C-alpha positions as a printed NumPy array, in Angstrom:
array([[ -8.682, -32.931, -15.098],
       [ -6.503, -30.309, -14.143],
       [ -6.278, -30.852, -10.369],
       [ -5.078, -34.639, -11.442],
       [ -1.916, -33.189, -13.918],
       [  1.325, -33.365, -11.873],
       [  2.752, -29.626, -11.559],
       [  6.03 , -28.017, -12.38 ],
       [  8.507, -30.329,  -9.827],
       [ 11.111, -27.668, -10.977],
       [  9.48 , -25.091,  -8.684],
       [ 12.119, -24.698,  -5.399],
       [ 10.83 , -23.006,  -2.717],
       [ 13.473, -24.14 ,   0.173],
       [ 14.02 , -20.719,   2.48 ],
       [ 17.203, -18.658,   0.952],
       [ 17.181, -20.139,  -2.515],
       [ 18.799, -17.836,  -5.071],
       [ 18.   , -19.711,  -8.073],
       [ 13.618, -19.627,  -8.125],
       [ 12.487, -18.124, -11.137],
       [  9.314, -17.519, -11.439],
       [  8.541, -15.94 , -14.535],
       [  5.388, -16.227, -17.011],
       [  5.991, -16.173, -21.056],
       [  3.549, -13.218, -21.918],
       [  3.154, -11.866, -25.169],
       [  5.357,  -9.15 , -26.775],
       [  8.197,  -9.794, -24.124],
       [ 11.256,  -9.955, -25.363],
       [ 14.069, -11.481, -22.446],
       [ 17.108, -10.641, -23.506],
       [ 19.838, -13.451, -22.411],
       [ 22.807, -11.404, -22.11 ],
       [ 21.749,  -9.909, -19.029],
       [ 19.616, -12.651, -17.709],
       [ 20.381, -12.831, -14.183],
       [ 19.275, -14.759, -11.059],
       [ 15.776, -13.868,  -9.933],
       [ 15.203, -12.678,  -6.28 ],
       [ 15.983, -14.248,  -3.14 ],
       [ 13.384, -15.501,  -0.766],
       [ 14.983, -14.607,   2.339],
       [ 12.038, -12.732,   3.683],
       [ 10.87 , -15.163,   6.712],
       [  7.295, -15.927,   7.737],
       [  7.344, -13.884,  10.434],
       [  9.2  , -10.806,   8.456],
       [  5.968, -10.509,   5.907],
       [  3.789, -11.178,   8.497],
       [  4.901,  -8.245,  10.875],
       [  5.266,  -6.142,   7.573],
       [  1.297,  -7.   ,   6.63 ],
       [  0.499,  -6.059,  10.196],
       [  2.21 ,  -2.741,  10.041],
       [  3.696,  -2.007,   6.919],
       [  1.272,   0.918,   6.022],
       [  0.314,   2.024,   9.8  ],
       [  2.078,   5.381,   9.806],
       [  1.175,   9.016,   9.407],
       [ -1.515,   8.574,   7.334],
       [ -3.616,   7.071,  10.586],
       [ -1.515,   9.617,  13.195],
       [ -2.145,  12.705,  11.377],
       [ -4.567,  12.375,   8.321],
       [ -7.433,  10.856,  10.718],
       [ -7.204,  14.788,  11.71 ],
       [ -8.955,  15.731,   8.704],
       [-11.782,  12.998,   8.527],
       [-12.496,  13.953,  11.951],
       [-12.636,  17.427,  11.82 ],
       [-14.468,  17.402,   8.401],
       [-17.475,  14.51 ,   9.191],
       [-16.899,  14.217,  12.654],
       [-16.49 ,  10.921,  14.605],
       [-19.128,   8.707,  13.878],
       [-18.479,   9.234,   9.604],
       [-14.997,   8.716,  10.627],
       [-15.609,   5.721,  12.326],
       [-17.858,   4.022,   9.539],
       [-15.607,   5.26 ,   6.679],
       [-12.702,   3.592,   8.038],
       [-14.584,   0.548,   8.478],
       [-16.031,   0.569,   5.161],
       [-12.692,   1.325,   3.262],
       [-11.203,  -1.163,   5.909],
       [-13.487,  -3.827,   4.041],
       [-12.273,  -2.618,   0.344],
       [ -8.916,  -3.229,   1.365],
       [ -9.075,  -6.806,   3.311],
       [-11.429,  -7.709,  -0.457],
       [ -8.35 ,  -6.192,  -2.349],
       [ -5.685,  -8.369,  -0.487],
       [ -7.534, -11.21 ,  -0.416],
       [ -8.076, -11.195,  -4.009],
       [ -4.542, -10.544,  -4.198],
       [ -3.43 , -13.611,  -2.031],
       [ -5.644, -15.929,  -4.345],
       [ -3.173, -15.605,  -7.493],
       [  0.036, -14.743,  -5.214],
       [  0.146, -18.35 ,  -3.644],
       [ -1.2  , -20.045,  -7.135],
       [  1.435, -18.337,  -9.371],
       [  3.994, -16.84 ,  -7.407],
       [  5.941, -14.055,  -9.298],
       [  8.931, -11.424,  -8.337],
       [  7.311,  -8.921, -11.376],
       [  5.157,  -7.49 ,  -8.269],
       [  1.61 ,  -5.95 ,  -9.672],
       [  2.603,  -5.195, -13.225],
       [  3.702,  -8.793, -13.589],
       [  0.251, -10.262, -12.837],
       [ -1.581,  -7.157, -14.933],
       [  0.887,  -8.156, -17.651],
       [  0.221, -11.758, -17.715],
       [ -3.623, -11.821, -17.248],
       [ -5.22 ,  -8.567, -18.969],
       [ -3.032,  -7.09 , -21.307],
       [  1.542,  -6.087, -21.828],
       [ -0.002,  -2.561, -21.657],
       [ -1.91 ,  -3.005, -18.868],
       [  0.928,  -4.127, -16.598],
       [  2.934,  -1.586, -18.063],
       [  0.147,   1.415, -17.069],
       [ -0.003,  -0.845, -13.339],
       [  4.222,  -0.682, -12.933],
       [  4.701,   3.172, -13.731],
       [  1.703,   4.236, -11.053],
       [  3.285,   2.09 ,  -8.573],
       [  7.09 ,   2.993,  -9.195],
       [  6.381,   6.857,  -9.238],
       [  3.62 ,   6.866,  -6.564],
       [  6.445,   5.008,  -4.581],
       [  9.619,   7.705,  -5.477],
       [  7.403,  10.565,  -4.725],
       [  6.491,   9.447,  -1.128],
       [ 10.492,   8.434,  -0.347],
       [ 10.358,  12.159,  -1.092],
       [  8.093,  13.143,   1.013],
       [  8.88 ,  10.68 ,   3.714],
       [ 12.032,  12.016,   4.058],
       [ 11.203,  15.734,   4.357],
       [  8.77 ,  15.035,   7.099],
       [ 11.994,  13.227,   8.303],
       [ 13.362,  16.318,   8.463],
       [ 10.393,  18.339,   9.53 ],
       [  9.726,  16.217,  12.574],
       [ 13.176,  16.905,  13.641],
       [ 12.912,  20.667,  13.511],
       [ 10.278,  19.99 ,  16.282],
       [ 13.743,  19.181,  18.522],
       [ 16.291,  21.97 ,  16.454],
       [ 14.528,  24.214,  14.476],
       [ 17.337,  26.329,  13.013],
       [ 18.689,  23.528,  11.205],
       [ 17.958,  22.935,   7.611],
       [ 15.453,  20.288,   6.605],
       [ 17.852,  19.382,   3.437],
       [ 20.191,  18.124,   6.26 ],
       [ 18.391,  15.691,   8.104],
       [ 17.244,  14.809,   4.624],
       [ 20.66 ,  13.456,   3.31 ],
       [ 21.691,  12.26 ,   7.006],
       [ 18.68 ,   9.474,   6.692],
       [ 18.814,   9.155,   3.312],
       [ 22.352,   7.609,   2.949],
       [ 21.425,   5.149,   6.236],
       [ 18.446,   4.168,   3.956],
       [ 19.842,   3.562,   0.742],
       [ 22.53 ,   1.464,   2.437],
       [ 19.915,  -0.916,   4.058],
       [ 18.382,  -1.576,   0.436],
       [ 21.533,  -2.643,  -0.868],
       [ 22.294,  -5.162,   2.018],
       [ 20.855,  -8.698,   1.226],
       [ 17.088,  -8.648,   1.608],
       [ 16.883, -10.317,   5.055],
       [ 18.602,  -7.16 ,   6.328],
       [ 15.862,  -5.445,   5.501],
       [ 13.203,  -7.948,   6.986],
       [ 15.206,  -7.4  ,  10.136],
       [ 14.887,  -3.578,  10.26 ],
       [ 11.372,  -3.462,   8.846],
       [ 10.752,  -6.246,  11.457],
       [ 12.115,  -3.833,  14.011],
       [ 10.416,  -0.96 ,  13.16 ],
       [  6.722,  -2.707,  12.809],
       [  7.204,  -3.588,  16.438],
       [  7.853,  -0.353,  17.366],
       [  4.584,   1.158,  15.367],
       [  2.338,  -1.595,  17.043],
       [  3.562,  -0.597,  20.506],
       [  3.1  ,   2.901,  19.471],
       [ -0.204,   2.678,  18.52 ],
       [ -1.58 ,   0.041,  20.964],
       [ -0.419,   2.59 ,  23.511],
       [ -2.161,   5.435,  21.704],
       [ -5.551,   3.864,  22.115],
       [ -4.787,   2.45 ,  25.722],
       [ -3.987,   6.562,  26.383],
       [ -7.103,   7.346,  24.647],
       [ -9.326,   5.231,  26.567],
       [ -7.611,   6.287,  30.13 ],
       [ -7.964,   9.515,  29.005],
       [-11.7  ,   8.862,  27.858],
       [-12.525,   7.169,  31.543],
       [-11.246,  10.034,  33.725],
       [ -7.946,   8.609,  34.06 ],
       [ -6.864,  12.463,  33.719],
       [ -7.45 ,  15.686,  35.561],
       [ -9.611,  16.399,  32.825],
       [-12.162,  14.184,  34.224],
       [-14.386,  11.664,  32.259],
       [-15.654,  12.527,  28.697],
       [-17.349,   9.445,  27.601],
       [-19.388,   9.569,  24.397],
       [-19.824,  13.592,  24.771],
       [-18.06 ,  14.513,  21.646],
       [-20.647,  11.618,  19.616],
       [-22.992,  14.139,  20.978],
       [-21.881,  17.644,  21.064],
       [-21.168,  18.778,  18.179],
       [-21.953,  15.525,  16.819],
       [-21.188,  12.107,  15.616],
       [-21.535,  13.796,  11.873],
       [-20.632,  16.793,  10.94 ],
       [-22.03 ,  19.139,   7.908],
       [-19.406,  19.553,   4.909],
       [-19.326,  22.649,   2.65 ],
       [-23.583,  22.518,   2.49 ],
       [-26.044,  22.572,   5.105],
       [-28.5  ,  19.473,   5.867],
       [-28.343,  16.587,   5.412],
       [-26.096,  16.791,   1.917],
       [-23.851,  18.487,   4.12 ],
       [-23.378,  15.851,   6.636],
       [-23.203,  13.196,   3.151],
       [-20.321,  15.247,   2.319],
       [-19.288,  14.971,   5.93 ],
       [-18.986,  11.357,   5.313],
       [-17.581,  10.764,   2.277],
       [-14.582,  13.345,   2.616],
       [-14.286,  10.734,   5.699],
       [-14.259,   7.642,   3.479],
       [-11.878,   9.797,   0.83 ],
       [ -9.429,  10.89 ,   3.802],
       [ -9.589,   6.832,   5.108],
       [ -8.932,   5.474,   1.27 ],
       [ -5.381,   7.538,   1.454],
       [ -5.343,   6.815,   5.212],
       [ -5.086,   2.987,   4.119],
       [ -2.955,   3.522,   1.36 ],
       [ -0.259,   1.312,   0.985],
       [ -1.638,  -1.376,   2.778],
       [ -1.591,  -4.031,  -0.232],
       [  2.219,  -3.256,  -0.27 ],
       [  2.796,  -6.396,   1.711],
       [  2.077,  -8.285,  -1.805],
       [  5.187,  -6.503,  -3.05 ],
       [  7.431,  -9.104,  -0.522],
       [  5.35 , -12.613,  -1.499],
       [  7.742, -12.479,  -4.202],
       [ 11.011, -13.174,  -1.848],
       [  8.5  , -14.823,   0.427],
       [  9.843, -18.332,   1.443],
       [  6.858, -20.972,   1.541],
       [  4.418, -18.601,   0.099],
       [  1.338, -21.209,   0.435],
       [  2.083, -20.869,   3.673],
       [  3.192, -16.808,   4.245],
       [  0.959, -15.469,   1.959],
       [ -2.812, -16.499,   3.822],
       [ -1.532, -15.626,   7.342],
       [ -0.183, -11.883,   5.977],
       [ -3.81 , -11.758,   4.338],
       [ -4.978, -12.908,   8.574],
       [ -3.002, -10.622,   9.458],
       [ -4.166,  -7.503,   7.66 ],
       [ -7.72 ,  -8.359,   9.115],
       [ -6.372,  -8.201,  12.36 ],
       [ -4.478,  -4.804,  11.957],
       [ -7.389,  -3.475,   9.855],
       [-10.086,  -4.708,  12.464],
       [ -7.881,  -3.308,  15.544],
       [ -5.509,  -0.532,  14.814],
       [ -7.62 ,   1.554,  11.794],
       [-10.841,   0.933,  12.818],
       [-10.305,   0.899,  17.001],
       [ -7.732,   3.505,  16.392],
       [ -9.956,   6.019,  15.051],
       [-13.069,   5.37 ,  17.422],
       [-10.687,   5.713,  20.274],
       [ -9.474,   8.89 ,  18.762],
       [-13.319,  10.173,  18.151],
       [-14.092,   9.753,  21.963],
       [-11.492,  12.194,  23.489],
       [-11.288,  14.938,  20.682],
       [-13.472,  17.161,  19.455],
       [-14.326,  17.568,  15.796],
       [-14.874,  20.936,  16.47 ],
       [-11.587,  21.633,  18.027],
       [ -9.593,  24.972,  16.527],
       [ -6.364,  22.894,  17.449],
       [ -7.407,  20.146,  15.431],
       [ -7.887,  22.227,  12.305],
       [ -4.655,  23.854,  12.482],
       [ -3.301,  19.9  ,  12.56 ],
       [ -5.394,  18.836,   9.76 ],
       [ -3.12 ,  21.713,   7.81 ],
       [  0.326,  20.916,   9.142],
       [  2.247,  19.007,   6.983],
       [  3.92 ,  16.703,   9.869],
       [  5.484,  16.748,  13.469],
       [  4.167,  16.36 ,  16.451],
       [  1.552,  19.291,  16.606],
       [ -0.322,  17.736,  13.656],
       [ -1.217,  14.602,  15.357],
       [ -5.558,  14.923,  16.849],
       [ -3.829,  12.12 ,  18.826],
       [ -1.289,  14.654,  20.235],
       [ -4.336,  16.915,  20.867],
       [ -6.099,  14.589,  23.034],
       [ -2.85 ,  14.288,  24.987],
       [ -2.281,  18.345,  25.53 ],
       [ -6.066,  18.376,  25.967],
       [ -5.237,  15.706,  28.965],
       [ -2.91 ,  18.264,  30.576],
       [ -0.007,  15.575,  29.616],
       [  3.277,  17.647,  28.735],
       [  5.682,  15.035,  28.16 ],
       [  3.937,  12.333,  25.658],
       [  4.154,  14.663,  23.076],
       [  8.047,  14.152,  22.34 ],
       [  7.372,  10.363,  22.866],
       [  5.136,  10.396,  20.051],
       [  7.215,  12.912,  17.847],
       [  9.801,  10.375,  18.374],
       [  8.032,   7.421,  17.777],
       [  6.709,   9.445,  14.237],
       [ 10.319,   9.868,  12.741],
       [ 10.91 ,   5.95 ,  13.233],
       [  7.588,   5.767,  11.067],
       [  8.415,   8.071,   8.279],
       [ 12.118,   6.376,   8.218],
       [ 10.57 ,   3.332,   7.86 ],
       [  8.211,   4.173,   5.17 ],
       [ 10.732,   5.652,   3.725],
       [ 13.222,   2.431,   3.379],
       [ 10.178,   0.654,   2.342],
       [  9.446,   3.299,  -0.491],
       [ 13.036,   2.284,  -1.722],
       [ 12.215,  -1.384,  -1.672],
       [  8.848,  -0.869,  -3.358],
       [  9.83 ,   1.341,  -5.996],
       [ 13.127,  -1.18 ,  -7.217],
       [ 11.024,  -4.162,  -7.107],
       [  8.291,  -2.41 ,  -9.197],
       [ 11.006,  -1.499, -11.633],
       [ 12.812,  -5.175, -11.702],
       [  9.222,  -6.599, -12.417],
       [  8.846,  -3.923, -15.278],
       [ 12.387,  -4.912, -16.689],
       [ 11.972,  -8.814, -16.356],
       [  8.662,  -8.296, -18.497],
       [ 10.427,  -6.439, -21.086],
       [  9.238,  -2.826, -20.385],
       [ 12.143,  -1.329, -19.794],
       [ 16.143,  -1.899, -20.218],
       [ 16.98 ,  -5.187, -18.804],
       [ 19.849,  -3.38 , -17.149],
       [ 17.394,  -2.843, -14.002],
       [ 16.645,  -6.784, -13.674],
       [ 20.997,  -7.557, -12.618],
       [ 21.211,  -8.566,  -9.782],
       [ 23.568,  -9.193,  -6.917],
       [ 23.405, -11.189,  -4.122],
       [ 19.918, -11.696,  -5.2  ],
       [ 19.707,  -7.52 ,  -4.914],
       [ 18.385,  -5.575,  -8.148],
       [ 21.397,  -3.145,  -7.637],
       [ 20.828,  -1.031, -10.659],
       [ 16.767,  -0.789,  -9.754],
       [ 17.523,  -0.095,  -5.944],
       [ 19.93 ,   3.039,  -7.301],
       [ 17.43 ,   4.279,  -9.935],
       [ 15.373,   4.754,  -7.407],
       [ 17.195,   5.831,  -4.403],
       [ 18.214,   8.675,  -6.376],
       [ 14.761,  10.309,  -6.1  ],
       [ 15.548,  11.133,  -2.589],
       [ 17.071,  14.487,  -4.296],
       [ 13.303,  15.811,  -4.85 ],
       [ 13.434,  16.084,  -1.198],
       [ 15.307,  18.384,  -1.841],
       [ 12.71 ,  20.792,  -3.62 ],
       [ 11.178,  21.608,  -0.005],
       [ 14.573,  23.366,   0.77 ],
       [ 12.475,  26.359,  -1.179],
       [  9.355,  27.409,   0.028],
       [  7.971,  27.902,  -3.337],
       [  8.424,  24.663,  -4.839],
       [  6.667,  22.818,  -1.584],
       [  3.144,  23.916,  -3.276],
       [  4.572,  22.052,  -6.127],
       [  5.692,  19.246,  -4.198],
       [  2.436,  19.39 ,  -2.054],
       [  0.388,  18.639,  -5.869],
       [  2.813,  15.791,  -6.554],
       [  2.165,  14.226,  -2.835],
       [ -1.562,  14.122,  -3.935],
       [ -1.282,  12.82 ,  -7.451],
       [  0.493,   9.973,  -5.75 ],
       [ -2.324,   8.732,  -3.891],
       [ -4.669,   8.842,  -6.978],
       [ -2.113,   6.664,  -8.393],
       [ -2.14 ,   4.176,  -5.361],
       [ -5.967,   4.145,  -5.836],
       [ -5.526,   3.   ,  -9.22 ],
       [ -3.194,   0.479,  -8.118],
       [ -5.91 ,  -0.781,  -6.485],
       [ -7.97 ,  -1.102,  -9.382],
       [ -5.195,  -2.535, -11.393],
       [ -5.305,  -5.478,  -8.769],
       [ -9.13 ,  -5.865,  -8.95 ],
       [ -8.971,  -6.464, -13.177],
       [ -6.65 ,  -9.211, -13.403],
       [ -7.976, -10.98 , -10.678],
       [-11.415, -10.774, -12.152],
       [-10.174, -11.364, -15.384],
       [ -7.642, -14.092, -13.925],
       [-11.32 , -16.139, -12.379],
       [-12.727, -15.626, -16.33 ],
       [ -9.534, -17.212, -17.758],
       [ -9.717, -20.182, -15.51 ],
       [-13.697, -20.273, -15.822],
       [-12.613, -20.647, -20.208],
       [-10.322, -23.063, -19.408],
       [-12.142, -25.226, -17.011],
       [ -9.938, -25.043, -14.081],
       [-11.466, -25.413, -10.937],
       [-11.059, -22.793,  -7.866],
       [-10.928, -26.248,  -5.753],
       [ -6.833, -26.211,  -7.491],
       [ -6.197, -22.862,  -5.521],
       [ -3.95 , -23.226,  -2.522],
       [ -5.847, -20.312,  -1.212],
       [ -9.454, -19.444,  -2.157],
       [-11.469, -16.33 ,   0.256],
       [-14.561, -16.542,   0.798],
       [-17.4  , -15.076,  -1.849],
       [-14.363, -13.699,  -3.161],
       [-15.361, -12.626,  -7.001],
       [-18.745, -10.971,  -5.822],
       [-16.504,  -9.306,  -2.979],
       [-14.007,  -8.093,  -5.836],
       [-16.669,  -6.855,  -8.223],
       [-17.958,  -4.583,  -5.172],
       [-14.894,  -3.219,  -4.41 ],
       [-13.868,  -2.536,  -7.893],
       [-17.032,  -0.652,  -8.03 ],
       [-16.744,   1.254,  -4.793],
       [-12.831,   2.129,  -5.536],
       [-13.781,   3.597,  -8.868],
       [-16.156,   5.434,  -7.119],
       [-13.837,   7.195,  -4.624],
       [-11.19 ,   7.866,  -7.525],
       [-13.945,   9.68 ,  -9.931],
       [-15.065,  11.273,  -6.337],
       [-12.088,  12.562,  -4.893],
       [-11.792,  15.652,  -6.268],
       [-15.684,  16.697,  -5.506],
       [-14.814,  19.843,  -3.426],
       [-13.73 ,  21.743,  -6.651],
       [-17.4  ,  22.019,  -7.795],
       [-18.789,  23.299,  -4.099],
       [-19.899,  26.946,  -4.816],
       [-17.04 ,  28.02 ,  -6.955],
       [-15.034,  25.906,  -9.566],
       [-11.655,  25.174,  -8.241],
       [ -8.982,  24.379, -10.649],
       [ -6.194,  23.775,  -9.094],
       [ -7.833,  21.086,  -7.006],
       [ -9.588,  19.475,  -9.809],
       [ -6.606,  18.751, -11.801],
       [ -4.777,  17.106,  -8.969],
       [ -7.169,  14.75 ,  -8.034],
       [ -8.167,  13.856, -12.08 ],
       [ -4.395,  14.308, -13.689],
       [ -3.561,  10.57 , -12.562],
       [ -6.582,   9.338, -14.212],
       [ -5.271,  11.091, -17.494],
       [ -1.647,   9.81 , -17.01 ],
       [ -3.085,   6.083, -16.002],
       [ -4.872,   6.045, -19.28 ],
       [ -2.028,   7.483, -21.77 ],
       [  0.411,   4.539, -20.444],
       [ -1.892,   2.391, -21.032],
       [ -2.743,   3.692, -24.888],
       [  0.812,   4.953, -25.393],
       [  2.595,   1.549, -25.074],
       [ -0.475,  -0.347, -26.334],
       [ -0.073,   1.538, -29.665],
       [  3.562,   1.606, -29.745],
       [  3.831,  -2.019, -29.379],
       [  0.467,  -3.072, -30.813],
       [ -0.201,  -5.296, -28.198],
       [ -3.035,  -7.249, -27.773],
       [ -5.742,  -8.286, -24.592],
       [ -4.929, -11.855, -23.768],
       [ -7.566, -13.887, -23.736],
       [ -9.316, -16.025, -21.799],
       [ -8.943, -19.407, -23.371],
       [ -5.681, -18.553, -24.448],
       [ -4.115, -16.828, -20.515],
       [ -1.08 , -18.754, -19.44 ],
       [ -2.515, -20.075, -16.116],
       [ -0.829, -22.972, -16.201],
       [  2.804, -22.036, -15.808],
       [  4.814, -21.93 , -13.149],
       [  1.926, -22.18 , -10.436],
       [  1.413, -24.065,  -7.598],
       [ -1.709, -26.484,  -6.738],
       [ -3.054, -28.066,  -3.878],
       [ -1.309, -31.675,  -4.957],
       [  2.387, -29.999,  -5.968],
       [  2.252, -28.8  ,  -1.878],
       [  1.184, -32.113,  -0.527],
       [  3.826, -33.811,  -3.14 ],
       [  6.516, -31.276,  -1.659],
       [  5.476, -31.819,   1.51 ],
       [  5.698, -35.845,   1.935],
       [  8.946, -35.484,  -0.052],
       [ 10.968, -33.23 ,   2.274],
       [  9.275, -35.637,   5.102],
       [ 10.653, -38.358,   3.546]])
């Protein structure tokens, strides 16, 4: 039996080891030893990954994009499409967490797509991630820069731009612990944020305020669901799923965590308390985030609109709204501050996202193994590649070219979405290979809980949103401008996919014949570890 076969001994997973090297033999990948380098370092602590899977992705997509869900379906849509896409994502990372702790890889997505569906597959998986990644440093640092015009508006954005740029790029260079530490840091400061958002909220919601006590009287005028685009109860459908739409890029970025179980020391152990984790911060900040924000705003509030269509800052927070609502004058430079340590920090995380996405696509052979050197355990090469798309910030400095930039901002979140998908197929296809090869689930460090029914659901659901997305360009009149930036990733996902597929003839792996047995780590190698280093 499988269970019974002693693992791979040669596995080291002692904390700050530079010499792991985790890496499957797929198909069609070609390593070439001349610049075959160490693999990363796992000098992420436990309690590094853990604060990043708590708030690695809480940022302005839940401060200012819960804006639009609420304005468009009103609060009690809001409140059940966050909830609902709260449940896709806790399936996705779970399904995630099953093959991260049994074969534990630095080749990030693309490496498991690669290894478990098909070279072309994790190829298609790497280039979504990598440029949805570069596109948001972009933007991350112009609302950077934005958010600081709140303070000194007659200086240029381009400025603040480079000034936090530079800081940034310096932080991914330093050994990877460095950047545990500030991440660490900065997670802190989002959870205090918004645990003292929803505390405001419910003061504010209780009378705590001149204002006096609201209660449930926005649930009930206008309405815990609003009509969208039609009239009836279609329009109140709509209502709803623009709400679940607006949550799915609200959420966005959450499975990012997965990105770090690759310098993750102890990963049988990190891994399942980041997946705990992302319950918690789905169950409490999302979900009572955006019910405490549907009790003291109105959907039907002309301020909140005109938020919904600001690209950042202060003003285009509903949670700012609830505050000047309040009669509260000072909070709002609080939270303004508090937002520029959020797009900072998704902006160093962009960084480490995109290099690691591109190391993983070098150390599988997709592109020059120049961007798999490392140094001091740092994929210096990778880390520069894509650093340097901080200069698209730079497009905003004309007016003109923001519409551009605006288009590119969505297609990155189509391309997230599909990230999610990629996840979905190889672990469904990863349970088929090790139902052909009679492995049991009982080998898995880590097993969740109905976990391939729960993944078949959410692949179905996720597909769902991505073919949905774009739904408002058929309302009335055709609009096609928005329907090709909502359907151009599709287009893109599926020519990587074919392109490199025909170009290097590559071929589906198969069930019988997936490499599941390399490089992985069982139930019995972690007890063997275990009594060893107690002995």
């Amino acid at each position: 039996m499988f269970t019974k076969e002693k693992p791979n001994t040669d596995l080291d997973y002692t904390e700050g080891n530079d010499n792991i090297d985790i890496e499957a033999s797929t198909p069609n990948h070609a390593s070439d030893s001349q610049h075959a380098s160490k693999s990363l370092n796992r000098g992420l602590k436990s309690r590094h990954v853990g604060m990043f899977s708590i708030a690695g992705a809480i940022g302005t997509g839940l401060l200012i994009s819960s804006g639009t869900a609420l304005s468009r379906g009103g609060p009690g849509s809001m409140f059940i499409a966050y909830s609902f896409v709260g449940a896709l994502v806790l399936n996705i990372m779970s399904a995630l967490g099953e093959m991260a702790v049994y074969m534990p890889m630095d080749q990030g997505f693309s490496g498991y797509a690669s290894r478990l569906v098909d070279p072309a597959f994790g190829f298609a998986t790497g280039m979504n991630y990598f440029l949805k990644y570069v596109v948001l440093l972009a933007n991350n640092l112009t609302a950077s820069g934005i958010i600081m015009q709140y303070w000194l508006p007659d200086i240029n954005v381009a400025v603040w731009v480079v000034s936090f740029a530079v800081p940034i790029i310096i932080i991914n260079f330093a050994p990877v612990k460095y950047f545990g530490e500030v991440e660490f840091g900065a997670a802190c400061i989002k959870t205090l944020t918004i645990v003292g958002l929803m505390i405001l909220c419910l003061v504010i919601d209780l009378g705590g305020t001149p204002q006096g006590r609201i209660g449930f009287r926005y649930w009930k005028n206008p309405g815990a669901f609003k009509e969208y685009l039609v009239d009836g109860p279609t329009g109140q459908f709509l209502g709803f799923w623009t709400s679940v739409t607006n949550a799915a890029f609200a959420y966005m970025g959450s499975e990012m965590v997965g990105m770090t179980f690759g310098e993750a020391s102890k990963p049988w152990r990190t891994i399942p308390k980041a997946i705990n984790a992302t319950f918690w911060r789905i169950s409490f900040f999302y979900i009572g985030g955006v019910f405490c924000l549907g009790l003291v705003v109105s959907s039907s509030s002309d301020r909140l609109i005109d938020a919904t269509k600001a690209s950042t800052g202060a003003g285009a927070s509903p949670f700012v709204v609830a505050i000047t609502d309040s009669g509260i004058t000072v909070l709002p430079h609080i939270i303004n501050a508090c937002l520029l340590i959020f797009v900072l920090s998704a902006a160093n995380t962009d960084i480490y996202i995109a290099s690691r996405t591109l190391y993983g696509l070098s150390k599988d052979g997709y592109i020059p193994s120049v961007f798999r050197i490392t140094k001091r355990s740092i994929p210096v090469f990778s880390v520069g590649l894509a650093s340097a798309f901080f200069l698209l910030a730079l497009l905003n400095v004309n007016s003109a070219s923001t519409v551009v930039f605006g288009y590119l901002v969505s297609l990155s979140t189509i391309l997230g979405l599909l990230n999610w998908v990629s996840i979905l197929i190889s672990f469904l296809s990863f349970q088929q290979g090790m139902k052909a090869q009679g492995i049991s689930r009982d080998a898995l460090p880590y097993v969740g809980k109905f976990q391939l029914w729960r993944s078949r659901i959410t692949l179905f659901f996720t597909a769902l949103v991505i073919l949905t997305s774009g739904f408002a360009s058929f309302i009335h009149k055709f609009d096609a401008t928005t329907f090709v930036v909502n359907y151009v990733g599709i287009v893109l996902y599926i020519f990587w996919f074919l392109a490199y597929k025909l170009l290097r003839r590559t071929k589906f792996v198969g069930f019988k014949t997936m490499d599941i047995t390399t490089n992985i780590v069982t139930k019995q190698y972690i007890q063997e570890l275990e009594n060893a280093q107690a002995d």
